[in-house]
Coordinates of C-alpha atoms in Angstrom, one line a residue:
M83 CA -23.2 21.1 14.2
R84 CA -24.0 18.0 16.4
D85 CA -21.5 16.2 17.8
A86 CA -20.7 12.4 16.3
Y87 CA -19.9 9.4 18.4
V88 CA -18.4 5.9 17.5
V89 CA -21.0 3.8 18.9
G90 CA -19.4 0.2 17.5
A91 CA -16.8 -1.3 16.0
G92 CA -15.4 -4.5 14.5
Q93 CA -12.6 -6.1 12.5
T94 CA -11.5 -9.1 11.1
A95 CA -7.9 -10.9 12.2
F96 CA -5.3 -9.1 10.1
G97 CA -2.9 -11.8 8.2
A98 CA -2.5 -13.6 5.2
F99 CA -5.6 -14.9 3.8
P100 CA -5.6 -15.4 0.1
R101 CA -8.5 -17.6 -0.2
E102 CA -10.8 -15.1 1.3
S103 CA -13.0 -12.6 -0.6
Y104 CA -12.7 -9.1 -0.1
R105 CA -16.5 -9.2 0.0
S106 CA -16.8 -11.9 3.1
L107 CA -13.7 -10.0 5.1
F108 CA -16.0 -6.5 4.9
A109 CA -19.2 -9.1 5.9
T110 CA -17.3 -10.2 8.9
A111 CA -15.9 -6.6 10.0
V112 CA -19.7 -5.2 9.4
E113 CA -21.4 -8.3 11.3
R114 CA -18.7 -7.8 14.1
A115 CA -19.2 -4.2 14.7
L116 CA -23.3 -4.5 14.5
A117 CA -22.7 -7.0 17.2
S118 CA -20.9 -4.9 19.7
V119 CA -24.0 -2.3 19.7
D120 CA -26.8 -4.3 21.7
G121 CA -29.8 -2.6 20.3
L122 CA -28.7 -1.2 16.7
D123 CA -29.0 -3.5 13.7
R124 CA -28.6 -2.9 9.8
G125 CA -32.0 -1.3 9.3
D126 CA -30.5 1.7 11.5
V127 CA -27.6 2.2 9.0
D128 CA -28.3 5.5 6.8
E129 CA -25.2 5.0 4.5
A130 CA -22.1 3.4 4.2
V131 CA -18.4 5.2 3.3
V132 CA -15.7 2.5 2.7
G133 CA -12.2 2.7 1.9
T134 CA -10.2 0.6 -0.4
L135 CA -6.9 0.8 -3.2
G136 CA -8.3 -2.2 -5.0
V137 CA -5.4 -4.3 -4.9
G138 CA -5.0 -6.6 -7.8
G139 CA -7.8 -4.9 -10.1
R140 CA -10.6 -6.7 -8.3
Q141 CA -13.7 -4.7 -9.3
I142 CA -12.7 -1.5 -9.6
G143 CA -15.8 -0.4 -10.2
L144 CA -18.5 0.0 -8.0
S145 CA -16.4 -2.0 -5.2
G146 CA -18.0 0.0 -2.4
P147 CA -21.6 -1.0 -3.2
A148 CA -20.4 -4.7 -3.8
V149 CA -18.9 -5.0 -0.3
T150 CA -22.1 -3.3 1.4
E151 CA -24.8 -5.5 -0.6
H152 CA -22.8 -8.6 0.2
A153 CA -23.0 -7.3 4.1
G154 CA -26.7 -7.0 4.0
L155 CA -26.6 -3.0 3.9
S156 CA -29.1 -1.5 1.1
V157 CA -28.0 1.8 1.7
P158 CA -26.1 5.0 -0.2
T159 CA -22.2 4.1 -0.6
T160 CA -19.4 6.0 -1.3
R161 CA -16.2 4.3 -1.9
V162 CA -13.0 6.6 -1.1
E163 CA -9.5 6.1 -2.0
N164 CA -6.6 7.8 -0.6
A165 CA -4.0 5.0 -0.8
C166 CA -3.2 3.7 3.1
A167 CA -5.3 6.8 4.7
A168 CA -8.4 5.9 2.6
S169 CA -10.6 4.2 5.6
G170 CA -9.3 7.1 7.8
Y171 CA -10.6 9.4 5.4
A172 CA -14.1 7.1 4.9
V173 CA -14.5 7.5 8.9
R174 CA -14.0 11.4 8.4
N175 CA -16.5 11.5 5.8
A176 CA -18.9 9.4 7.8
V177 CA -18.4 11.8 10.9
Q178 CA -19.0 15.1 8.5
A179 CA -22.2 13.4 7.3
V180 CA -23.5 12.8 11.0
K181 CA -22.4 16.2 12.1
S182 CA -24.5 18.2 9.3
G183 CA -27.2 16.4 10.0
M184 CA -27.5 14.2 6.4
A185 CA -27.3 10.9 8.6
D186 CA -28.0 9.7 12.0
V187 CA -26.0 6.2 11.9
V188 CA -23.3 5.8 9.2
L189 CA -20.9 2.8 8.7
A190 CA -17.4 3.7 7.8
G191 CA -14.9 1.2 7.3
G192 CA -12.5 -0.6 4.7
Y193 CA -10.9 -3.7 3.5
E194 CA -7.9 -5.1 1.3
V195 CA -6.9 -8.8 -0.1
M196 CA -3.4 -8.6 -0.8
T197 CA -1.6 -11.6 -0.3
D198 CA -3.2 -13.4 -3.3
L199 CA -0.9 -11.7 -5.5
S200 CA 2.6 -12.7 -6.4
G201 CA 5.3 -10.7 -4.8
D202 CA 6.2 -8.8 -8.2
A203 CA 2.5 -7.9 -8.7
A204 CA 2.0 -6.7 -4.8
K205 CA 5.0 -4.6 -5.2
Y206 CA 3.5 -2.7 -8.4
W207 CA 0.0 -2.4 -6.3
L208 CA 1.7 -0.6 -3.4
G209 CA 3.8 1.3 -5.8
V210 CA 0.8 2.9 -7.3
S211 CA 0.4 5.2 -4.2
G212 CA 3.7 6.8 -5.0
E213 CA 4.5 9.6 -7.5
T214 CA 4.2 7.5 -10.9
E215 CA 6.8 9.0 -13.0
W216 CA 9.5 9.9 -11.0
E217 CA 9.3 7.3 -8.6
R218 CA 7.2 4.1 -9.3
L219 CA 8.5 3.9 -13.2
T220 CA 12.1 4.9 -12.5
G221 CA 11.9 2.0 -9.8
T222 CA 11.6 3.1 -6.5
T223 CA 9.5 1.0 -4.1
F224 CA 7.9 2.5 -0.6
A225 CA 10.7 0.9 1.4
G226 CA 13.2 2.6 -0.6
T227 CA 11.4 6.2 -0.2
Y228 CA 11.0 5.7 3.5
A229 CA 14.6 4.4 3.4
Q230 CA 15.4 8.0 2.3
M231 CA 13.5 9.6 5.0
A232 CA 15.2 7.3 7.4
G233 CA 18.8 8.0 6.1
A234 CA 18.1 11.8 5.8
Y235 CA 16.8 11.7 9.6
A236 CA 19.6 9.5 10.9
E237 CA 21.9 12.2 9.2
A238 CA 20.2 15.3 10.6
Y239 CA 19.6 14.0 14.2
D240 CA 22.3 11.3 14.7
A241 CA 19.8 8.8 15.1
T242 CA 21.1 5.0 15.1
V243 CA 19.2 1.5 13.6
D244 CA 18.6 0.7 17.1
D245 CA 16.7 3.8 17.3
L246 CA 14.4 2.4 14.5
S247 CA 14.4 -1.3 16.0
R248 CA 13.1 0.2 19.3
A249 CA 10.1 1.1 17.6
A250 CA 9.8 -2.4 16.0
V251 CA 10.6 -4.1 19.4
K252 CA 8.0 -2.6 21.2
N253 CA 5.4 -3.1 18.6
H254 CA 5.8 -6.8 18.3
A255 CA 5.7 -6.8 22.2
N256 CA 2.2 -5.3 21.8
A257 CA 0.9 -7.3 19.0
A258 CA 1.6 -10.5 21.0
K259 CA -1.5 -9.6 23.3
N260 CA -3.6 -8.7 20.3
P261 CA -5.5 -11.9 18.6
H262 CA -6.2 -9.7 15.4
A263 CA -2.4 -9.2 14.7
H264 CA -0.7 -10.4 11.7
L265 CA 2.6 -10.6 13.2
G266 CA 1.7 -11.6 17.0
F267 CA 5.2 -12.4 18.4
E268 CA 7.7 -10.7 20.2
C269 CA 11.4 -9.8 18.9
S270 CA 14.7 -8.7 20.3
L271 CA 16.7 -5.7 19.5
D272 CA 19.3 -7.5 18.2
D273 CA 16.6 -9.3 16.1
A274 CA 15.4 -6.2 14.6
S275 CA 18.8 -4.4 14.0
G276 CA 20.6 -7.4 12.8
A277 CA 17.9 -8.8 10.2
A278 CA 18.3 -8.5 6.5
T279 CA 18.3 -5.2 4.9
V280 CA 15.5 -4.2 2.7
A281 CA 16.5 -0.9 2.0
D282 CA 19.5 0.8 3.6
P283 CA 19.1 1.6 6.8
L284 CA 15.6 -0.3 6.9
T285 CA 15.8 -4.0 7.8
L286 CA 12.9 -6.6 7.5
Y287 CA 11.7 -5.7 11.0
H288 CA 11.6 -2.0 10.3
C289 CA 8.9 -3.2 7.4
C290 CA 5.2 -3.7 7.8
P291 CA 3.9 -6.9 6.5
T292 CA 1.6 -7.2 3.6
S293 CA -1.8 -8.0 4.7
D294 CA -5.4 -8.7 3.9
G295 CA -8.3 -7.8 6.3
A296 CA -11.3 -5.5 7.0
A297 CA -12.4 -3.0 9.7
A298 CA -15.8 -1.5 10.3
V299 CA -17.0 1.5 12.6
L300 CA -20.5 2.6 13.5
V301 CA -20.5 6.5 13.7
A302 CA -23.9 8.0 15.0
S303 CA -25.5 11.0 16.1
E304 CA -25.4 12.2 19.7
E305 CA -29.3 11.5 20.0
V306 CA -28.7 8.0 18.8
A307 CA -25.6 7.8 20.9
A308 CA -27.5 8.5 24.2
E309 CA -29.0 5.3 23.8
F310 CA -26.0 3.2 24.6
D311 CA -23.1 3.0 27.1
D312 CA -20.0 2.3 25.2
T313 CA -19.7 5.1 23.1
A314 CA -16.5 7.4 22.3
R315 CA -17.2 11.2 21.0
V316 CA -15.4 12.4 17.9
A317 CA -13.3 15.3 19.6
G318 CA -11.9 16.6 16.4
V319 CA -11.0 15.5 13.3
G320 CA -8.4 17.0 10.6
A321 CA -7.3 16.0 6.9
A322 CA -4.6 17.6 4.9
S323 CA -3.0 16.9 1.3
D324 CA 0.3 17.3 -0.1
R325 CA 2.6 16.6 -2.7
V326 CA 2.5 12.9 -3.7
G327 CA 6.3 12.6 -4.9
L328 CA 8.5 12.5 -1.8
F329 CA 11.2 14.6 -4.0
E330 CA 8.9 17.4 -4.2
R331 CA 9.0 18.2 -0.6
E332 CA 11.2 20.7 0.9
S333 CA 12.2 18.3 3.9
Y334 CA 12.4 14.2 4.3
T335 CA 12.1 14.4 8.1
S336 CA 8.9 15.3 8.3
I337 CA 5.5 14.9 6.6
P338 CA 3.6 18.4 6.4
A339 CA 0.2 16.9 5.8
S340 CA 0.3 15.1 9.3
E341 CA 1.4 18.3 10.9
D342 CA -1.6 20.0 9.5
A343 CA -4.1 17.4 10.0
A344 CA -3.0 17.0 13.7
A345 CA -3.1 20.8 13.9
T346 CA -6.6 20.9 12.6
A347 CA -8.0 18.1 15.0
Y348 CA -6.3 19.7 17.9
E349 CA -8.2 23.0 17.4
M350 CA -11.7 21.5 16.7
A351 CA -11.1 19.2 19.9
G352 CA -9.8 22.5 22.0
V353 CA -7.2 20.3 23.1
G354 CA -3.3 19.9 22.2
P355 CA -0.8 16.9 22.0
G356 CA 0.0 17.0 26.2
D357 CA -3.7 16.0 26.5
V358 CA -3.7 12.6 24.1
D359 CA -3.5 9.5 26.5
L360 CA -2.6 7.2 23.9
A361 CA -2.5 7.2 19.9
E362 CA -2.2 4.8 16.9
V363 CA 0.2 6.3 14.5
H364 CA 0.9 5.3 11.0
D365 CA 4.3 3.0 10.9
C366 CA 4.2 1.5 7.5
F367 CA 8.0 1.3 8.4
A368 CA 9.5 2.2 11.7
I369 CA 11.1 5.7 10.8
A370 CA 7.1 6.9 9.7
E371 CA 6.7 6.3 13.7
L372 CA 9.6 8.5 15.0
L373 CA 8.4 11.1 12.6
A374 CA 4.8 10.7 13.5
Y375 CA 5.8 11.5 17.2
E376 CA 7.3 14.9 15.9
D377 CA 4.7 15.6 13.3
L378 CA 1.9 15.4 15.9
G379 CA 3.7 17.4 18.6
F380 CA 4.6 14.5 21.1
C381 CA 8.2 15.9 21.0
E382 CA 10.5 18.4 19.3
R383 CA 12.2 17.7 16.1
G384 CA 15.3 15.1 16.8
E385 CA 13.6 13.8 19.9
A386 CA 11.7 10.8 19.0
P387 CA 14.4 8.6 19.7
E388 CA 14.5 9.4 23.0
L389 CA 11.0 8.7 23.8
L390 CA 11.6 5.2 22.4
R391 CA 14.8 5.0 24.9
E392 CA 13.0 6.4 27.9
G393 CA 9.8 4.1 27.3
V394 CA 7.6 7.2 27.1
T395 CA 5.6 5.2 24.1
D396 CA 5.8 2.0 25.8
A397 CA 2.5 0.1 26.6
D398 CA 2.8 1.1 30.3
G399 CA 4.6 4.3 29.3
D400 CA 3.3 7.6 30.1
L401 CA 1.9 7.9 26.2
P402 CA 1.4 4.3 24.9
V403 CA 1.9 4.5 21.0
N404 CA 0.6 1.3 18.6
V405 CA -1.0 -0.6 21.5
S406 CA -2.4 -2.9 19.1
G407 CA 1.1 -3.7 17.3
G408 CA 0.4 -0.9 14.8
L409 CA 1.0 -1.2 10.9
K410 CA 4.4 -2.8 11.8
A411 CA 3.1 -6.0 13.6
K412 CA -0.6 -5.5 13.5
G413 CA -0.6 -5.7 10.3
H414 CA -1.4 -3.1 7.3
P415 CA -4.4 -4.3 4.6
I416 CA -4.0 -0.9 3.1
G417 CA -7.8 0.1 3.0
A418 CA -8.6 -0.9 6.2
T419 CA -5.7 0.4 8.4
G420 CA -7.1 3.8 9.2
A421 CA -10.6 2.2 10.4
G422 CA -8.6 -0.5 12.1
Q423 CA -7.1 2.5 14.4
I424 CA -10.4 3.8 15.3
V425 CA -11.7 0.0 16.4
E426 CA -8.7 0.1 18.4
L427 CA -9.3 3.3 20.1
W428 CA -13.1 2.9 20.6
K429 CA -12.0 -0.7 22.4
Q430 CA -9.4 1.1 24.5
L431 CA -11.7 4.0 25.7
T432 CA -14.8 1.8 26.3
G433 CA -12.3 -0.6 28.4
R434 CA -13.0 -3.6 25.6
A435 CA -9.1 -4.3 24.7
G436 CA -8.3 -7.0 26.8
D437 CA -4.5 -8.0 27.9
R438 CA -3.5 -4.8 26.0
Q439 CA -5.8 -2.1 27.9
V440 CA -4.5 1.1 28.8
A441 CA -5.7 2.3 32.3
D442 CA -7.4 5.6 32.5
A443 CA -7.3 6.6 29.0
N444 CA -10.0 9.4 27.9
L445 CA -8.8 10.6 24.8
G446 CA -7.2 9.0 22.1
L447 CA -5.7 9.7 18.7
A448 CA -5.6 7.9 15.1
H449 CA -3.3 9.1 12.7
N450 CA -3.5 7.5 9.1
V451 CA -1.1 8.7 6.4
G452 CA -1.8 7.9 2.7
G453 CA 1.8 7.1 0.4
S454 CA 4.6 8.9 1.8
G455 CA 2.3 11.3 3.0
G456 CA 0.3 12.8 0.2
A457 CA -2.6 12.6 2.4
A458 CA -3.2 12.2 6.1
V459 CA -6.3 12.2 8.4
V460 CA -5.9 12.7 12.3
T461 CA -8.7 11.8 14.4
L462 CA -9.3 12.5 18.1
L463 CA -11.7 10.3 20.3
E464 CA -13.0 10.8 23.7
G465 CA -14.1 8.7 26.0
G466 CA -16.7 8.8 28.7
A467 CA -14.3 8.7 31.7

């Protein structure tokens, strides 16, 4: 099988744009992705794969062709729904199409408009990614689900609220340098730990915002990629599924789908966790970032708080994590999140990240989770350095 490369990428700002159409947001992301590659245009795209949850019930059927047509693409289009991992899986499907030889250039991306709904309606749509009968219909919210995970982790490893807050403080500091971030401001440890409780032990600053936005990535064959300078090779990609309901799993202090997806990606790339130079991980809630450190093999079980305390995952640390601001502060428009992670990695690996550029980064990891762990996808991108 031939290699696949990310040759261009673009996204909208993530934030609150209730007057925007999901079609217009996606068209903007596509336009920016195409503009990032000198010499590639719409006519070169063979097909498209797009991810969305479809919040609010707008255009549930054929929403994929609806957005690609609006973006000026007359190509076969497939919509992927895997909750918050939708566009991470869309990128994976694009990679598979290119590696198999069925396509030379595939556009992969995602989109979501969430802030035009009432709080109650948004809570409903967020909840549909949980186990329906025993979680959502009994009143469990996603904050409540991840709070259970945080509580179990704190009990198992003597972690504190401040340990959760350090992830939030770090990601807000990173987002302050990202012009696309929804919450582009800094916060202190006291701000994060002392904020209002959402679901004990999670405070407001431990929870990602409800965001709108879109992201698009251009995946191309090695023959096409050879024509361009700023490319990143897809060194490995892995995906896994697990039980949708948290209560059905053996442990509340890990996400097995993340472990399995990472193992597949590492094996494909012929690397290990120690080779990763930077990572974008799925931190919908602060506890999710701590779990990701351990599930992805960055440290042993129970050692995630120590990485944060020692600054290992800071922007200038040995392993920068979520230099974009992560879901926590960059934002989380569900269908766009996974592709947005790839956009950030591509920018970092091609030296386009501006004030948040990580020096000497060659191998980047994107980690995208659906729901509380019912699905996960891990992608490894290798730069040209």
